[in-house]
mmCIF file of C-alpha atoms in Angstrom:
data_model
loop_
_atom_site.group_PDB
_atom_site.id
_atom_site.type_symbol
_atom_site.label_atom_id
_atom_site.label_comp_id
_atom_site.label_asym_id
_atom_site.label_seq_id
_atom_site.Cartn_x
_atom_site.Cartn_y
_atom_site.Cartn_z
ATOM 1 C CA MET X 29 -18.752 1.551 -22.112
ATOM 2 C CA ALA X 30 -15.669 1.079 -23.474
ATOM 3 C CA GLN X 31 -16.353 -2.362 -24.831
ATOM 4 C CA GLN X 32 -19.024 -0.827 -26.184
ATOM 5 C CA TYR X 33 -17.329 1.531 -28.268
ATOM 6 C CA LYS X 34 -14.519 -0.942 -29.105
ATOM 7 C CA PHE X 35 -12.967 -0.457 -32.864
ATOM 8 C CA VAL X 36 -9.912 -2.461 -32.724
ATOM 9 C CA PHE X 37 -9.683 -6.059 -31.910
ATOM 10 C CA THR X 38 -6.629 -8.228 -31.041
ATOM 11 C CA THR X 39 -6.762 -11.900 -32.524
ATOM 12 C CA GLU X 40 -7.942 -12.868 -28.955
ATOM 13 C CA GLU X 41 -10.603 -10.538 -28.798
ATOM 14 C CA ALA X 42 -11.634 -11.017 -32.010
ATOM 15 C CA ALA X 43 -12.005 -15.333 -31.272
ATOM 16 C CA SER X 44 -14.015 -14.254 -28.544
ATOM 17 C CA GLU X 45 -16.363 -12.676 -30.399
ATOM 18 C CA GLY X 46 -16.251 -15.410 -33.036
ATOM 19 C CA VAL X 47 -14.115 -14.347 -35.582
ATOM 20 C CA THR X 48 -11.334 -16.801 -36.085
ATOM 21 C CA ASP X 49 -10.329 -16.270 -39.756
ATOM 22 C CA HIS X 50 -11.678 -13.801 -42.743
ATOM 23 C CA LYS X 51 -14.900 -15.807 -43.350
ATOM 24 C CA LYS X 52 -15.740 -14.797 -39.823
ATOM 25 C CA LEU X 53 -15.861 -10.765 -39.764
ATOM 26 C CA PRO X 54 -19.347 -10.824 -40.322
ATOM 27 C CA LYS X 55 -19.540 -11.531 -36.707
ATOM 28 C CA LEU X 56 -18.854 -8.113 -35.811
ATOM 29 C CA ILE X 57 -20.799 -5.983 -38.784
ATOM 30 C CA GLU X 58 -23.582 -5.275 -36.288
ATOM 31 C CA LYS X 59 -21.040 -3.835 -33.773
ATOM 32 C CA ALA X 60 -19.804 -2.023 -36.098
ATOM 33 C CA ARG X 61 -23.292 -0.517 -37.721
ATOM 34 C CA ASN X 62 -23.917 -0.144 -33.690
ATOM 35 C CA LEU X 63 -21.323 2.423 -33.858
ATOM 36 C CA ALA X 64 -22.247 4.685 -36.923
ATOM 37 C CA LYS X 65 -23.713 8.200 -36.767
ATOM 38 C CA ALA X 66 -25.918 8.412 -40.074
ATOM 39 C CA PRO X 67 -29.276 7.546 -41.017
ATOM 40 C CA ILE X 68 -28.817 4.701 -42.860
ATOM 41 C CA LYS X 69 -25.969 2.959 -40.743
ATOM 42 C CA VAL X 70 -23.315 1.367 -42.822
ATOM 43 C CA GLY X 71 -20.488 -0.674 -41.080
ATOM 44 C CA ALA X 72 -17.476 -2.518 -42.274
ATOM 45 C CA VAL X 73 -15.027 -4.951 -40.733
ATOM 46 C CA GLY X 74 -11.333 -5.827 -41.408
ATOM 47 C CA LEU X 75 -8.884 -7.806 -40.698
ATOM 48 C CA ALA X 76 -5.295 -6.757 -40.999
ATOM 49 C CA SER X 77 -1.807 -8.773 -41.673
ATOM 50 C CA SER X 78 -1.039 -8.116 -38.162
ATOM 51 C CA GLY X 79 -4.103 -10.905 -37.075
ATOM 52 C CA ARG X 80 -6.244 -7.797 -36.135
ATOM 53 C CA VAL X 81 -9.531 -6.674 -36.645
ATOM 54 C CA TYR X 82 -10.591 -3.304 -37.310
ATOM 55 C CA LEU X 83 -14.571 -1.721 -37.650
ATOM 56 C CA GLY X 84 -15.335 1.339 -39.235
ATOM 57 C CA ALA X 85 -18.929 2.555 -39.454
ATOM 58 C CA ASN X 86 -19.960 5.772 -41.763
ATOM 59 C CA VAL X 87 -20.431 9.219 -40.150
ATOM 60 C CA GLU X 88 -22.622 12.072 -41.818
ATOM 61 C CA PHE X 89 -22.978 15.242 -40.332
ATOM 62 C CA GLU X 90 -26.176 17.108 -40.288
ATOM 63 C CA GLY X 91 -26.513 20.477 -42.456
ATOM 64 C CA LEU X 92 -23.119 19.667 -44.183
ATOM 65 C CA SER X 93 -22.741 18.179 -47.643
ATOM 66 C CA PRO X 94 -22.098 14.538 -48.037
ATOM 67 C CA SER X 95 -18.352 15.536 -48.959
ATOM 68 C CA TYR X 96 -18.180 16.652 -45.240
ATOM 69 C CA SER X 97 -18.822 12.444 -44.399
ATOM 70 C CA ILE X 98 -16.508 9.813 -43.601
ATOM 71 C CA HIS X 99 -17.524 6.663 -44.889
ATOM 72 C CA ALA X 100 -17.300 3.112 -43.068
ATOM 73 C CA GLU X 101 -14.476 2.032 -45.522
ATOM 74 C CA GLN X 102 -12.632 5.233 -44.942
ATOM 75 C CA PHE X 103 -13.159 4.906 -41.209
ATOM 76 C CA LEU X 104 -11.604 1.755 -41.326
ATOM 77 C CA ILE X 105 -8.639 2.651 -43.224
ATOM 78 C CA ALA X 106 -7.889 5.791 -41.432
ATOM 79 C CA ASN X 107 -8.230 3.334 -38.044
ATOM 80 C CA LEU X 108 -5.573 1.259 -39.313
ATOM 81 C CA ALA X 109 -3.290 4.022 -40.123
ATOM 82 C CA LEU X 110 -3.605 5.729 -36.937
ATOM 83 C CA ASN X 111 -2.283 2.824 -35.405
ATOM 84 C CA LEU X 112 0.079 2.087 -38.432
ATOM 85 C CA ASP X 113 -0.922 -1.427 -39.110
ATOM 86 C CA PRO X 114 0.963 -2.145 -42.221
ATOM 87 C CA LYS X 115 -1.761 -3.969 -43.999
ATOM 88 C CA LEU X 116 -5.253 -4.664 -44.995
ATOM 89 C CA THR X 117 -6.073 -8.434 -46.206
ATOM 90 C CA HIS X 118 -9.820 -8.920 -46.213
ATOM 91 C CA LEU X 119 -12.569 -6.493 -45.971
ATOM 92 C CA ALA X 120 -16.632 -6.704 -45.157
ATOM 93 C CA VAL X 121 -19.273 -3.926 -45.792
ATOM 94 C CA SER X 122 -22.709 -4.319 -45.093
ATOM 95 C CA ASN X 123 -25.750 -1.664 -44.384
ATOM 96 C CA ASN X 124 -28.531 -3.852 -43.310
ATOM 97 C CA GLY X 125 -26.101 -6.723 -41.724
ATOM 98 C CA THR X 126 -26.920 -9.378 -44.301
ATOM 99 C CA VAL X 127 -25.749 -8.423 -47.624
ATOM 100 C CA PHE X 128 -22.171 -7.386 -48.024
ATOM 101 C CA HIS X 129 -21.421 -5.597 -51.130
ATOM 102 C CA GLU X 130 -18.323 -3.797 -52.793
ATOM 103 C CA PRO X 131 -16.576 -0.430 -51.914
ATOM 104 C CA CYS X 132 -18.159 2.521 -53.123
ATOM 105 C CA TYR X 133 -16.334 4.839 -55.972
ATOM 106 C CA ARG X 134 -15.111 7.077 -53.568
ATOM 107 C CA CYS X 135 -13.810 4.128 -50.829
ATOM 108 C CA THR X 136 -12.331 2.132 -53.984
ATOM 109 C CA HIS X 137 -9.923 5.035 -54.600
ATOM 110 C CA PHE X 138 -8.866 4.990 -50.843
ATOM 111 C CA LEU X 139 -7.812 1.226 -51.299
ATOM 112 C CA GLN X 140 -6.083 1.627 -54.339
ATOM 113 C CA GLU X 141 -3.785 3.734 -52.522
ATOM 114 C CA MET X 142 -1.919 0.588 -50.992
ATOM 115 C CA THR X 143 0.214 -1.108 -52.131
ATOM 116 C CA ASN X 144 -1.608 -4.536 -51.741
ATOM 117 C CA ALA X 145 -4.881 -3.090 -53.339
ATOM 118 C CA PRO X 146 -5.266 -6.003 -55.930
ATOM 119 C CA GLN X 147 -4.945 -8.673 -53.261
ATOM 120 C CA ILE X 148 -7.624 -7.403 -50.861
ATOM 121 C CA GLU X 149 -10.466 -9.061 -50.814
ATOM 122 C CA ILE X 150 -13.936 -8.313 -50.449
ATOM 123 C CA LEU X 151 -16.867 -10.377 -48.960
ATOM 124 C CA ILE X 152 -19.820 -10.319 -51.743
ATOM 125 C CA LYS X 153 -22.713 -12.245 -50.394
ATOM 126 C CA ASN X 154 -26.961 -11.880 -51.157
ATOM 127 C CA GLU X 155 -29.717 -12.293 -48.781
ATOM 128 C CA ASN X 156 -29.828 -16.041 -50.188
ATOM 129 C CA ASP X 157 -26.420 -17.053 -49.903
ATOM 130 C CA GLU X 158 -25.739 -18.814 -46.754
ATOM 131 C CA ASP X 159 -21.520 -17.472 -46.345
ATOM 132 C CA GLY X 160 -20.976 -15.640 -49.543
ATOM 133 C CA SER X 161 -17.592 -15.662 -50.954
ATOM 134 C CA PHE X 162 -14.437 -13.194 -51.422
ATOM 135 C CA LYS X 163 -13.365 -11.482 -54.458
ATOM 136 C CA SER X 164 -10.175 -9.548 -54.593
ATOM 137 C CA LEU X 165 -10.447 -5.766 -55.137
ATOM 138 C CA GLU X 166 -8.812 -6.217 -58.532
ATOM 139 C CA SER X 167 -11.454 -8.155 -59.845
ATOM 140 C CA HIS X 168 -14.080 -5.654 -58.863
ATOM 141 C CA MET X 169 -12.236 -2.679 -60.811
ATOM 142 C CA PRO X 170 -9.062 -4.141 -62.733
ATOM 143 C CA ASP X 171 -8.943 -0.906 -65.111
ATOM 144 C CA ASN X 172 -9.383 1.574 -62.614
ATOM 145 C CA PHE X 173 -7.543 4.845 -62.397
ATOM 146 C CA GLY X 174 -5.224 4.776 -59.563
ATOM 147 C CA PRO X 175 -1.934 6.222 -57.748
ATOM 148 C CA GLU X 176 0.337 4.121 -59.975
ATOM 149 C CA SER X 177 -0.213 5.706 -62.807
ATOM 150 C CA ILE X 178 1.420 8.897 -61.953
ATOM 151 C CA LEU X 179 3.387 8.624 -59.062
ATOM 152 C CA PRO X 180 7.178 7.451 -59.623
ATOM 153 C CA ALA X 181 7.873 5.500 -56.362
ATOM 154 C CA GLU X 182 5.648 3.736 -54.691
ATOM 155 C CA PRO X 183 4.134 5.413 -51.714
ATOM 156 C CA SER X 184 1.740 3.300 -49.616
ATOM 157 C CA LEU X 185 -1.074 4.800 -47.477
ATOM 158 C CA LEU X 186 -0.222 1.749 -44.912
ATOM 159 C CA LEU X 187 2.682 -0.129 -45.790
ATOM 160 C CA VAL X 188 5.001 2.990 -45.126
ATOM 161 C CA GLU X 189 4.777 5.813 -42.800
ATOM 162 C CA CYS X 190 5.899 9.304 -44.030
ATOM 163 C CA ASP X 191 7.884 12.033 -42.582
ATOM 164 C CA ASN X 192 7.202 15.178 -44.180
ATOM 165 C CA ARG X 193 10.284 16.959 -42.802
ATOM 166 C CA LEU X 194 7.982 19.925 -41.140
ATOM 167 C CA ALA X 195 8.845 22.440 -39.278
ATOM 168 C CA LEU X 196 6.754 25.331 -37.319
ATOM 169 C CA PHE X 197 7.220 28.797 -37.758
ATOM 170 C CA ASN X 198 6.564 29.612 -33.923
ATOM 171 C CA GLN X 199 6.709 27.805 -31.150
ATOM 172 C CA ASP X 200 5.126 30.046 -28.448
ATOM 173 C CA LEU X 201 1.184 29.416 -28.356
ATOM 174 C CA TYR X 202 -0.519 26.355 -27.535
ATOM 175 C CA PRO X 203 2.846 24.327 -27.851
ATOM 176 C CA LEU X 204 1.392 20.704 -26.730
ATOM 177 C CA LEU X 205 -1.488 20.841 -29.170
ATOM 178 C CA LYS X 206 0.846 22.686 -31.614
ATOM 179 C CA LEU X 207 3.140 19.573 -32.062
ATOM 180 C CA VAL X 208 0.537 17.019 -31.414
ATOM 181 C CA ALA X 209 -0.770 18.497 -34.905
ATOM 182 C CA LEU X 210 2.498 18.415 -36.251
ATOM 183 C CA GLN X 211 3.778 15.063 -35.329
ATOM 184 C CA ALA X 212 -0.036 14.391 -37.111
ATOM 185 C CA ALA X 213 0.596 16.582 -40.362
ATOM 186 C CA LYS X 214 4.395 14.821 -40.652
ATOM 187 C CA LYS X 215 2.853 11.457 -40.834
ATOM 188 C CA SER X 216 0.124 13.055 -43.466
ATOM 189 C CA TYR X 217 -0.464 10.780 -46.834
ATOM 190 C CA ALA X 218 -0.242 13.228 -49.379
ATOM 191 C CA PRO X 219 1.999 12.432 -52.495
ATOM 192 C CA HIS X 220 -0.219 13.469 -55.126
ATOM 193 C CA SER X 221 -0.723 17.431 -53.779
ATOM 194 C CA LYS X 222 2.294 17.463 -51.667
ATOM 195 C CA CYS X 223 0.092 19.419 -48.774
ATOM 196 C CA PRO X 224 0.240 17.248 -45.259
ATOM 197 C CA SER X 225 -1.394 19.127 -42.491
ATOM 198 C CA GLY X 226 -2.677 17.481 -39.479
ATOM 199 C CA VAL X 227 -4.853 18.621 -36.847
ATOM 200 C CA ALA X 228 -5.520 17.831 -33.141
ATOM 201 C CA LEU X 229 -8.559 18.174 -30.937
ATOM 202 C CA VAL X 230 -9.025 18.532 -26.852
ATOM 203 C CA CYS X 231 -11.963 17.348 -25.265
ATOM 204 C CA GLU X 232 -12.256 17.034 -21.544
ATOM 205 C CA GLY X 233 -8.323 17.073 -21.168
ATOM 206 C CA LYS X 234 -7.925 14.645 -24.065
ATOM 207 C CA VAL X 235 -5.710 15.148 -27.019
ATOM 208 C CA TYR X 236 -6.852 13.110 -30.539
ATOM 209 C CA ARG X 237 -5.357 13.802 -33.723
ATOM 210 C CA GLY X 238 -5.982 13.030 -37.373
ATOM 211 C CA TRP X 239 -4.004 13.507 -41.013
ATOM 212 C CA TYR X 240 -4.736 14.165 -44.403
ATOM 213 C CA ILE X 241 -5.347 11.234 -46.205
ATOM 214 C CA GLU X 242 -5.018 11.673 -49.539
ATOM 215 C CA THR X 243 -6.176 9.822 -52.852
ATOM 216 C CA VAL X 244 -5.123 10.477 -56.667
ATOM 217 C CA ALA X 245 -9.030 12.115 -56.547
ATOM 218 C CA TYR X 246 -8.579 15.517 -54.273
ATOM 219 C CA ASN X 247 -11.871 15.816 -53.809
ATOM 220 C CA ILE X 248 -12.751 12.281 -52.287
ATOM 221 C CA SER X 249 -9.562 12.659 -49.710
ATOM 222 C CA LEU X 250 -10.392 12.372 -45.965
ATOM 223 C CA GLY X 251 -9.680 15.752 -44.399
ATOM 224 C CA PRO X 252 -7.344 15.834 -41.214
ATOM 225 C CA VAL X 253 -10.322 16.663 -39.215
ATOM 226 C CA GLN X 254 -12.194 13.931 -40.044
ATOM 227 C CA ALA X 255 -9.209 11.624 -39.571
ATOM 228 C CA ALA X 256 -9.362 13.322 -36.336
ATOM 229 C CA LEU X 257 -13.010 12.562 -35.327
ATOM 230 C CA VAL X 258 -11.767 8.837 -36.074
ATOM 231 C CA ASP X 259 -9.399 8.701 -33.441
ATOM 232 C CA PHE X 260 -12.286 10.913 -31.438
ATOM 233 C CA MET X 261 -14.759 7.970 -31.543
ATOM 234 C CA ALA X 262 -12.282 4.925 -31.319
ATOM 235 C CA ARG X 263 -10.651 6.128 -27.851
ATOM 236 C CA GLY X 264 -13.384 8.598 -27.036
ATOM 237 C CA GLU X 265 -16.097 6.336 -25.512
ATOM 238 C CA GLY X 266 -18.882 7.451 -26.633
ATOM 239 C CA LYS X 267 -18.618 10.883 -25.809
ATOM 240 C CA GLY X 268 -20.141 13.978 -28.733
ATOM 241 C CA PHE X 269 -18.605 15.792 -30.933
ATOM 242 C CA ASP X 270 -20.155 19.055 -28.843
ATOM 243 C CA LYS X 271 -17.931 17.977 -26.392
ATOM 244 C CA ILE X 272 -14.488 19.221 -27.971
ATOM 245 C CA THR X 273 -13.607 22.543 -26.947
ATOM 246 C CA ARG X 274 -10.217 23.364 -28.505
ATOM 247 C CA ALA X 275 -8.781 22.566 -31.987
ATOM 248 C CA VAL X 276 -5.246 23.063 -33.629
ATOM 249 C CA LEU X 277 -4.557 22.748 -37.237
ATOM 250 C CA VAL X 278 -1.199 22.512 -38.773
ATOM 251 C CA GLU X 279 -0.626 23.002 -42.547
ATOM 252 C CA LYS X 280 1.771 24.589 -45.125
ATOM 253 C CA LYS X 281 1.103 28.243 -45.414
ATOM 254 C CA ASP X 282 1.395 28.333 -48.898
ATOM 255 C CA ALA X 283 -0.453 24.954 -49.659
ATOM 256 C CA LYS X 284 -2.174 24.540 -53.024
ATOM 257 C CA VAL X 285 -4.754 22.319 -51.156
ATOM 258 C CA ARG X 286 -5.601 24.180 -48.277
ATOM 259 C CA GLN X 287 -7.550 22.810 -45.252
ATOM 260 C CA GLU X 288 -8.691 25.881 -42.959
ATOM 261 C CA ASP X 289 -11.871 26.448 -44.844
ATOM 262 C CA THR X 290 -13.275 23.066 -44.178
ATOM 263 C CA ALA X 291 -11.941 22.548 -41.103
ATOM 264 C CA ARG X 292 -13.795 25.562 -39.945
ATOM 265 C CA THR X 293 -16.866 24.714 -41.621
ATOM 266 C CA LEU X 294 -17.130 20.769 -39.838
ATOM 267 C CA LEU X 295 -16.033 22.525 -36.250
ATOM 268 C CA GLU X 296 -18.406 25.226 -36.109
ATOM 269 C CA LYS X 297 -20.996 22.822 -37.021
ATOM 270 C CA ILE X 298 -19.840 19.944 -34.822
ATOM 271 C CA ALA X 299 -17.788 20.875 -31.550
ATOM 272 C CA ALA X 300 -18.775 23.180 -28.579
ATOM 273 C CA PRO X 301 -20.176 26.434 -29.432
ATOM 274 C CA ASN X 302 -17.494 28.314 -28.165
ATOM 275 C CA CYS X 303 -14.635 25.520 -29.594
ATOM 276 C CA ASP X 304 -11.338 27.991 -29.840
ATOM 277 C CA PHE X 305 -9.859 26.636 -34.002
ATOM 278 C CA LYS X 306 -6.489 28.104 -34.219
ATOM 279 C CA VAL X 307 -4.686 27.696 -37.649
ATOM 280 C CA PHE X 308 -0.684 27.409 -37.546
ATOM 281 C CA HIS X 309 1.678 27.216 -40.695
ATOM 282 C CA CYS X 310 5.004 25.143 -41.224
ATOM 283 C CA TYR X 311 7.384 24.708 -43.718
ATOM 284 C CA GLU X 312 9.217 21.877 -45.569
ATOM 285 C CA GLN X 313 12.399 21.593 -43.749
ATOM 286 C CA LEU X 314 14.562 19.740 -46.903
ATOM 287 C CA GLU X 315 13.085 19.523 -50.690
ATOM 288 C CA TYR X 316 11.916 15.623 -50.544
ATOM 289 C CA ASN X 317 9.871 13.909 -48.200
ATOM 290 C CA THR X 318 11.222 10.487 -46.633
ATOM 291 C CA TRP X 319 9.161 7.067 -46.835
ATOM 292 C CA ILE X 320 10.133 4.658 -43.956
ATOM 293 C CA VAL X 321 8.663 1.137 -44.807
ATOM 294 C CA VAL X 322 7.199 0.119 -41.277
ATOM 295 C CA LYS X 323 7.818 -3.535 -40.586
ATOM 296 C CA LYS X 324 5.332 -5.140 -38.344
#
């Protein structure tokens, strides 16, 4: 069952699936699409600079607006972030396994948060093409508004790991879950709003975590619960969201971009009926963030 729900492939594992270079990424697209949780199944396959191959799949939540959903490209990027892989180099996205297209507007914003975004190669292929061709993201949207236009430094979603230097106000209830959620919040990528947050989920005794991943356009950022659900799907071996019984959110008390309401709404819709959801507040220990370059 673990192989059926596999979202990360080592170089050797990818080669065993026929993916020996970036041109072969489509060989894994059906595996990615089969992992989707949506009526129209979209899959994404990406090659990282480490040589590992990542899968992404779209996730929709019945009864909730599309703003709660996770696009396949977002899933893949969160997957890289959770695994601290430093750079995405090639990407293939398809909703039918034969036609490969450019990322949507929402996902293009996510890709633009990476320092090497202009150089990321996207597979473009129609039904009549045998192999298709890779084109740079820069050629897709050469004049698009991105984070470099408003940020003085050069933080990146994948090239650096953020230490938001957060601490909890209280250390009593749920010490383990609070610490997991706090550590997630410390890794949160929120250079635009300065409102990091993290989530810890519990299913059958196993803990999953995720953190807020922000874009320059706040309304298309990925919430911490959604990011934690990426971890849940990647490591949960096919378990349903309705098996999630506990959840903890850690965020700043005075955050301008708050996650509590959207997190509660999403968990009430998908988690176990008696899911215990708690929110704890944190504060910054220093007035500035430290960005640590991850070398891999």
